Amino acid sequence: MRHIISILLENEPGALSRVVGLFSQRNYNIESLTVAPTDDHTLSRLTITTIGDDRKIEQITKHLNKLVDVVKLVDLTEGAHIERELMLIKVKATGAQRDEVKRTADIFRGQVVDVTSTIYSIQLVGTSAKLDAFLAAISGVTILEVARTGVSGISRGEKVLSV
Amino acid sequence: MLIRALHDEGVEMIYGYPGGAVLHIYDAIFNQDKVEHILVRHEQAATHAADGYARATGRPGVVLVTSGPGATNAVTGIATAFMDSIPMIVISGQVESSLIGSDGFQETDMVGISRPVVKHSFMVQNPEDIPMVVKKAFYIATTGRPGPVVIDIPKDVTDPKRKFPYSYPESVKLRSYSVPAKGHTGQIKKAVEILLAAKRPVLYTGGGVVQGEGSALLTELAKTLGYPVTNTLMGLGAYPGTDKHFLGMLGMHGTYEANMAMHFSDVVLGIGVRFDDRVTNAVSKFCPGAKILHVDIDPASISKTVPADVPIVGSVTSVLEEMLELIKSSETKVDRKALDLWWKQIEGWREKDCLKVTPAENDVIKPQQVIQCLYDITGGDAYVSSDVGQHQMFAAQYYKFDKPRRWINSGGLGTMGFGFPAAMGVQFAFPGAVSVCVTGEGSFQMNLQELATCLQYQLPIKIVCLNNQALGMVKQWQDMQYGGRYSHSTYSESLPDFVKLVEAYGHVGIKIEKFSDLKTKMEEAFALKDRLVFIDVMVDPMEHVYPMSIKGGAMKDMILSKTERT
Ligand SMILES: Cc1ncc(C[n+]2csc(CCOP(=O)(O)OP(=O)(O)O)c2C)c(N)n1
Ligand SMILES: [Mg+2]
């Protein structure tokens, strides 16, 4: 099962490498990882998506909690949550395909954020599955570059992750 | 400032080796007499000595090494301490801040290299941070599940010209680090109910009981209940080895009765243990009929390999205290009838006498006999540090430790070269005690340079070398699994003359070759109370360690001798 683990981490040198190191050291996989400081600059928020059965995820969260730099964490997939990922994608857009790409982007609520006579750069936000679906939808088009941020997320409703 | 902070933290002794990046610190050491510095001959030995000191005293061991090779030499010792949850502070020098990242002379990323084998690490950025970092480092190393902490200090940060107002913090609070204190009362109640209802119980206890100072409470618990106890390799001494409730060590080279009792039990109470693969054998076949109750201070240890029916996270002492109270006030009493039957069954297994030693012919010495002799001569009251190999297992099986912190060995990492420097740390901690190192001719050669340190500080360690002229444990596996093809495990033609070797370092060497000489010569060695004596005992080179669990089997599946299996 895919899990999204969100972590509040001390914004200290070396902290990120401890988290990443833990995953490689214990043979856990990282599907995606995002990290940036929060409104409180002493804290970073880190979101990791990983795959594993319940026992593995329990071990992962226990070991993460053991890291001295980890202040708090939550497995977002345990409850209702919102997940988002941003993708920037550069495609060839010439001839008939130019309109086709634009239309598909509109359907997916993507925006063309840069354009030349032969190229569109499109920005798309959504769940990872939606981004995957968009890529599938334009599979006939020549894709020049894809940059995805990885998943970020928060819980729905009153539940918050804070110190 | 660093040395002052160490002193304020209560440090009396540090083990170290100088070099460019720590010269400011060494100058500070020279100018004071509060913290004693012990000069070893190799940084690995500094870490093992600090480790031995920590295991024997319960106080953190402190190490000081220079950058680059000094730091990397310390890594094996840090990993050794990490695997066995030993509190240790390793201070490593680092190149000047301005040079970090430039591949400067003797620069290595110590925080990076040590990361997987430390509990935590710090890189000190400013001189004024030193007191707080030291305070935090000791707090983290010694609380919860203990472990090594690295403090990496760039040279400019210890520059005496950079002055600042010093004050040592009284306490620390880390928002991201909390220590589980008391176990969950509901869980403890549940565990006690199951424990009292047990018909075939076993208390399976380990290093956590030693580290957590829980031995007295464990003994009380076992005596109150009348239940059998088995210890892991790390837990020996947590429960008195000569007590009739003690089944001996369990696991790969554990006793027949301990492993059989585990396999056929209906309730296993694991305390300060981690269900290591050397204990459980195949996890899928582990204790098929048992409910598992697991007490540990580290939540990540619980249900890691074997799922616990009742997990309890808390310090050993608080949980055992609560358990004892509940047991005393409980309406339910131990099922004496079932317990009697259980003990009868255990006595039956005991009758097998799996550790019986058959004397060899032609006056050849059996390694087991050496440990038995050592036990008799020291009255069972020595601190025994061990290296890694067959000799380690013989020591664990035949020396009956009645007290915790007497058996000092690298259980988790299995580091050859650990024993001798660890015995130094023990002797530094307790100058008047009998500090013995049980070693093999292979392991001893991995840190023998410390003979010089022992001369400098007049350490009267007794080194008992079970000389089988081979990497015996490797050879045993080659006998059992590789058709006796001794690939690079024997070297009888190239062994040093250990007696001459230790004499060159100014110590006493005694060689024993005949069983008929064993007792008198050992006594002779131990009578030299203020000298280091190396006792080179030539033992039967073909001896194997038994019992030995059968790979991939259950705990009950054991090889008992060269001709017998369960
Ligand atoms: C540093 C290190 N290298 C290799 C090993 C693998 N190993 C385990 S036991 C052993 C043999 C030890 O030989 P010796 O010290 O003579 O002890 P014996 O088994 O002969 O009693 C070896 C090589 C190890 N544990 N540690
Ligand atoms: Mg040997």
PDB file of N, CA and C in Angstrom, chain B residues 12-60:
ATOM      1  N   GLU B  12      35.468  11.772  34.147  1.00  0.00           N
ATOM      2  CA  GLU B  12      36.741  11.687  34.857  1.00  0.00           C
ATOM      3  C   GLU B  12      37.871  11.218  33.947  1.00  0.00           C
ATOM      4  N   MET B  13      37.487  10.612  32.833  1.00  0.00           N
ATOM      5  CA  MET B  13      38.494   9.968  32.010  1.00  0.00           C
ATOM      6  C   MET B  13      38.100  10.003  30.544  1.00  0.00           C
ATOM      7  N   ILE B  14      39.071  10.325  29.669  1.00  0.00           N
ATOM      8  CA  ILE B  14      38.800  10.190  28.242  1.00  0.00           C
ATOM      9  C   ILE B  14      39.915   9.383  27.594  1.00  0.00           C
ATOM     10  N   TYR B  15      39.546   8.644  26.564  1.00  0.00           N
ATOM     11  CA  TYR B  15      40.502   7.814  25.837  1.00  0.00           C
ATOM     12  C   TYR B  15      40.731   8.459  24.481  1.00  0.00           C
ATOM     13  N   GLY B  16      41.992   8.667  24.120  1.00  0.00           N
ATOM     14  CA  GLY B  16      42.180   9.380  22.869  1.00  0.00           C
ATOM     15  C   GLY B  16      43.542   9.230  22.247  1.00  0.00           C
ATOM     16  N   TYR B  17      43.684   9.944  21.148  1.00  0.00           N
ATOM     17  CA  TYR B  17      44.907   9.910  20.349  1.00  0.00           C
ATOM     18  C   TYR B  17      44.985  11.247  19.615  1.00  0.00           C
ATOM     19  N   PRO B  18      46.133  11.963  19.746  1.00  0.00           N
ATOM     20  CA  PRO B  18      46.157  13.331  19.216  1.00  0.00           C
ATOM     21  C   PRO B  18      46.406  13.407  17.715  1.00  0.00           C
ATOM     22  N   GLY B  19      46.252  14.592  17.190  1.00  0.00           N
ATOM     23  CA  GLY B  19      46.491  14.876  15.786  1.00  0.00           C
ATOM     24  C   GLY B  19      46.184  16.343  15.531  1.00  0.00           C
ATOM     25  N   GLY B  20      46.509  16.806  14.314  1.00  0.00           N
ATOM     26  CA  GLY B  20      46.445  18.235  13.991  1.00  0.00           C
ATOM     27  C   GLY B  20      45.152  18.927  14.390  1.00  0.00           C
ATOM     28  N   ALA B  21      44.023  18.305  14.067  1.00  0.00           N
ATOM     29  CA  ALA B  21      42.747  18.999  14.241  1.00  0.00           C
ATOM     30  C   ALA B  21      42.327  19.132  15.701  1.00  0.00           C
ATOM     31  N   VAL B  22      42.994  18.387  16.588  1.00  0.00           N
ATOM     32  CA  VAL B  22      42.588  18.451  17.998  1.00  0.00           C
ATOM     33  C   VAL B  22      43.703  19.022  18.886  1.00  0.00           C
ATOM     34  N   LEU B  23      44.683  19.650  18.262  1.00  0.00           N
ATOM     35  CA  LEU B  23      45.820  20.136  19.062  1.00  0.00           C
ATOM     36  C   LEU B  23      45.415  21.191  20.082  1.00  0.00           C
ATOM     37  N   HIS B  24      44.462  22.046  19.733  1.00  0.00           N
ATOM     38  CA  HIS B  24      43.993  23.030  20.722  1.00  0.00           C
ATOM     39  C   HIS B  24      43.427  22.302  21.943  1.00  0.00           C
ATOM     40  N   ILE B  25      42.684  21.241  21.666  1.00  0.00           N
ATOM     41  CA  ILE B  25      42.056  20.496  22.762  1.00  0.00           C
ATOM     42  C   ILE B  25      43.132  19.816  23.611  1.00  0.00           C
ATOM     43  N   TYR B  26      44.125  19.243  22.940  1.00  0.00           N
ATOM     44  CA  TYR B  26      45.198  18.581  23.694  1.00  0.00           C
ATOM     45  C   TYR B  26      45.972  19.580  24.549  1.00  0.00           C
ATOM     46  N   ASP B  27      46.113  20.799  24.041  1.00  0.00           N
ATOM     47  CA  ASP B  27      46.792  21.803  24.851  1.00  0.00           C
ATOM     48  C   ASP B  27      45.970  22.125  26.099  1.00  0.00           C
ATOM     49  N   ALA B  28      44.663  22.156  25.918  1.00  0.00           N
ATOM     50  CA  ALA B  28      43.784  22.398  27.075  1.00  0.00           C
ATOM     51  C   ALA B  28      43.881  21.246  28.075  1.00  0.00           C
ATOM     52  N   ILE B  29      44.027  20.037  27.570  1.00  0.00           N
ATOM     53  CA  ILE B  29      44.166  18.872  28.463  1.00  0.00           C
ATOM     54  C   ILE B  29      45.458  18.999  29.277  1.00  0.00           C
ATOM     55  N   PHE B  30      46.504  19.448  28.607  1.00  0.00           N
ATOM     56  CA  PHE B  30      47.812  19.590  29.252  1.00  0.00           C
ATOM     57  C   PHE B  30      47.749  20.562  30.428  1.00  0.00           C
ATOM     58  N   ASN B  31      46.899  21.571  30.269  1.00  0.00           N
ATOM     59  CA  ASN B  31      46.848  22.649  31.255  1.00  0.00           C
ATOM     60  C   ASN B  31      45.869  22.419  32.397  1.00  0.00           C
ATOM     61  N   GLN B  32      45.439  21.206  32.595  1.00  0.00           N
ATOM     62  CA  GLN B  32      44.494  20.944  33.684  1.00  0.00           C
ATOM     63  C   GLN B  32      44.741  19.561  34.253  1.00  0.00           C
ATOM     64  N   ASP B  33      44.114  19.265  35.391  1.00  0.00           N
ATOM     65  CA  ASP B  33      44.304  17.929  35.951  1.00  0.00           C
ATOM     66  C   ASP B  33      42.981  17.310  36.431  1.00  0.00           C
ATOM     67  N   LYS B  34      41.894  17.842  35.915  1.00  0.00           N
ATOM     68  CA  LYS B  34      40.599  17.331  36.381  1.00  0.00           C
ATOM     69  C   LYS B  34      40.132  16.130  35.566  1.00  0.00           C
ATOM     70  N   VAL B  35      40.334  16.219  34.274  1.00  0.00           N
ATOM     71  CA  VAL B  35      39.924  15.129  33.395  1.00  0.00           C
ATOM     72  C   VAL B  35      41.179  14.395  32.962  1.00  0.00           C
ATOM     73  N   GLU B  36      41.223  13.082  33.268  1.00  0.00           N
ATOM     74  CA  GLU B  36      42.410  12.319  32.919  1.00  0.00           C
ATOM     75  C   GLU B  36      42.308  11.818  31.478  1.00  0.00           C
ATOM     76  N   HIS B  37      43.382  11.997  30.727  1.00  0.00           N
ATOM     77  CA  HIS B  37      43.398  11.500  29.356  1.00  0.00           C
ATOM     78  C   HIS B  37      44.254  10.250  29.280  1.00  0.00           C
ATOM     79  N   ILE B  38      43.733   9.216  28.650  1.00  0.00           N
ATOM     80  CA  ILE B  38      44.468   7.963  28.482  1.00  0.00           C
ATOM     81  C   ILE B  38      44.913   7.869  27.024  1.00  0.00           C
ATOM     82  N   LEU B  39      46.198   7.786  26.825  1.00  0.00           N
ATOM     83  CA  LEU B  39      46.727   7.675  25.467  1.00  0.00           C
ATOM     84  C   LEU B  39      46.756   6.213  25.042  1.00  0.00           C
ATOM     85  N   VAL B  40      45.918   5.883  24.074  1.00  0.00           N
ATOM     86  CA  VAL B  40      45.929   4.522  23.530  1.00  0.00           C
ATOM     87  C   VAL B  40      46.921   4.466  22.369  1.00  0.00           C
ATOM     88  N   ARG B  41      46.935   3.355  21.625  1.00  0.00           N
ATOM     89  CA  ARG B  41      47.864   3.253  20.500  1.00  0.00           C
ATOM     90  C   ARG B  41      47.149   3.112  19.169  1.00  0.00           C
ATOM     91  N   HIS B  42      45.846   3.184  19.203  1.00  0.00           N
ATOM     92  CA  HIS B  42      45.051   3.099  17.972  1.00  0.00           C
ATOM     93  C   HIS B  42      43.660   3.598  18.340  1.00  0.00           C
ATOM     94  N   GLU B  43      43.069   4.403  17.449  1.00  0.00           N
ATOM     95  CA  GLU B  43      41.777   5.005  17.792  1.00  0.00           C
ATOM     96  C   GLU B  43      40.675   3.968  17.998  1.00  0.00           C
ATOM     97  N   GLN B  44      40.762   2.857  17.276  1.00  0.00           N
ATOM     98  CA  GLN B  44      39.739   1.820  17.480  1.00  0.00           C
ATOM     99  C   GLN B  44      39.766   1.351  18.935  1.00  0.00           C
ATOM    100  N   ALA B  45      40.989   1.214  19.464  1.00  0.00           N
ATOM    101  CA  ALA B  45      41.134   0.764  20.848  1.00  0.00           C
ATOM    102  C   ALA B  45      40.575   1.804  21.817  1.00  0.00           C
ATOM    103  N   ALA B  46      40.672   3.085  21.450  1.00  0.00           N
ATOM    104  CA  ALA B  46      40.114   4.128  22.317  1.00  0.00           C
ATOM    105  C   ALA B  46      38.607   3.931  22.464  1.00  0.00           C
ATOM    106  N   THR B  47      37.956   3.631  21.342  1.00  0.00           N
ATOM    107  CA  THR B  47      36.502   3.460  21.409  1.00  0.00           C
ATOM    108  C   THR B  47      36.141   2.200  22.195  1.00  0.00           C
ATOM    109  N   HIS B  48      36.894   1.107  21.982  1.00  0.00           N
ATOM    110  CA  HIS B  48      36.573  -0.123  22.716  1.00  0.00           C
ATOM    111  C   HIS B  48      36.873   0.028  24.212  1.00  0.00           C
ATOM    112  N   ALA B  49      37.925   0.764  24.533  1.00  0.00           N
ATOM    113  CA  ALA B  49      38.246   0.966  25.947  1.00  0.00           C
ATOM    114  C   ALA B  49      37.131   1.780  26.610  1.00  0.00           C
ATOM    115  N   ALA B  50      36.701   2.835  25.913  1.00  0.00           N
ATOM    116  CA  ALA B  50      35.610   3.652  26.443  1.00  0.00           C
ATOM    117  C   ALA B  50      34.342   2.810  26.574  1.00  0.00           C
ATOM    118  N   ASP B  51      34.153   1.925  25.624  1.00  0.00           N
ATOM    119  CA  ASP B  51      33.002   1.037  25.614  1.00  0.00           C
ATOM    120  C   ASP B  51      33.060   0.077  26.821  1.00  0.00           C
ATOM    121  N   GLY B  52      34.239  -0.521  27.037  1.00  0.00           N
ATOM    122  CA  GLY B  52      34.400  -1.434  28.180  1.00  0.00           C
ATOM    123  C   GLY B  52      34.144  -0.712  29.494  1.00  0.00           C
ATOM    124  N   TYR B  53      34.649   0.517  29.561  1.00  0.00           N
ATOM    125  CA  TYR B  53      34.430   1.352  30.740  1.00  0.00           C
ATOM    126  C   TYR B  53      32.926   1.565  30.950  1.00  0.00           C
ATOM    127  N   ALA B  54      32.240   1.875  29.862  1.00  0.00           N
ATOM    128  CA  ALA B  54      30.800   2.145  29.957  1.00  0.00           C
ATOM    129  C   ALA B  54      30.022   0.887  30.358  1.00  0.00           C
ATOM    130  N   ARG B  55      30.376  -0.239  29.776  1.00  0.00           N
ATOM    131  CA  ARG B  55      29.652  -1.475  30.088  1.00  0.00           C
ATOM    132  C   ARG B  55      29.859  -1.878  31.548  1.00  0.00           C
ATOM    133  N   ALA B  56      31.089  -1.643  32.047  1.00  0.00           N
ATOM    134  CA  ALA B  56      31.378  -2.068  33.414  1.00  0.00           C
ATOM    135  C   ALA B  56      30.778  -1.125  34.445  1.00  0.00           C
ATOM    136  N   THR B  57      30.695   0.169  34.097  1.00  0.00           N
ATOM    137  CA  THR B  57      30.252   1.152  35.098  1.00  0.00           C
ATOM    138  C   THR B  57      28.823   1.638  34.892  1.00  0.00           C
ATOM    139  N   GLY B  58      28.343   1.582  33.651  1.00  0.00           N
ATOM    140  CA  GLY B  58      27.049   2.176  33.357  1.00  0.00           C
ATOM    141  C   GLY B  58      27.154   3.657  33.033  1.00  0.00           C
ATOM    142  N   ARG B  59      28.341   4.210  33.145  1.00  0.00           N
ATOM    143  CA  ARG B  59      28.536   5.623  32.799  1.00  0.00           C
ATOM    144  C   ARG B  59      29.079   5.720  31.378  1.00  0.00           C
ATOM    145  N   PRO B  60      28.795   6.839  30.694  1.00  0.00           N
ATOM    146  CA  PRO B  60      29.218   6.921  29.294  1.00  0.00           C
ATOM    147  C   PRO B  60      30.737   6.953  29.158  1.00  0.00           C
TER     148      PRO B  60
END
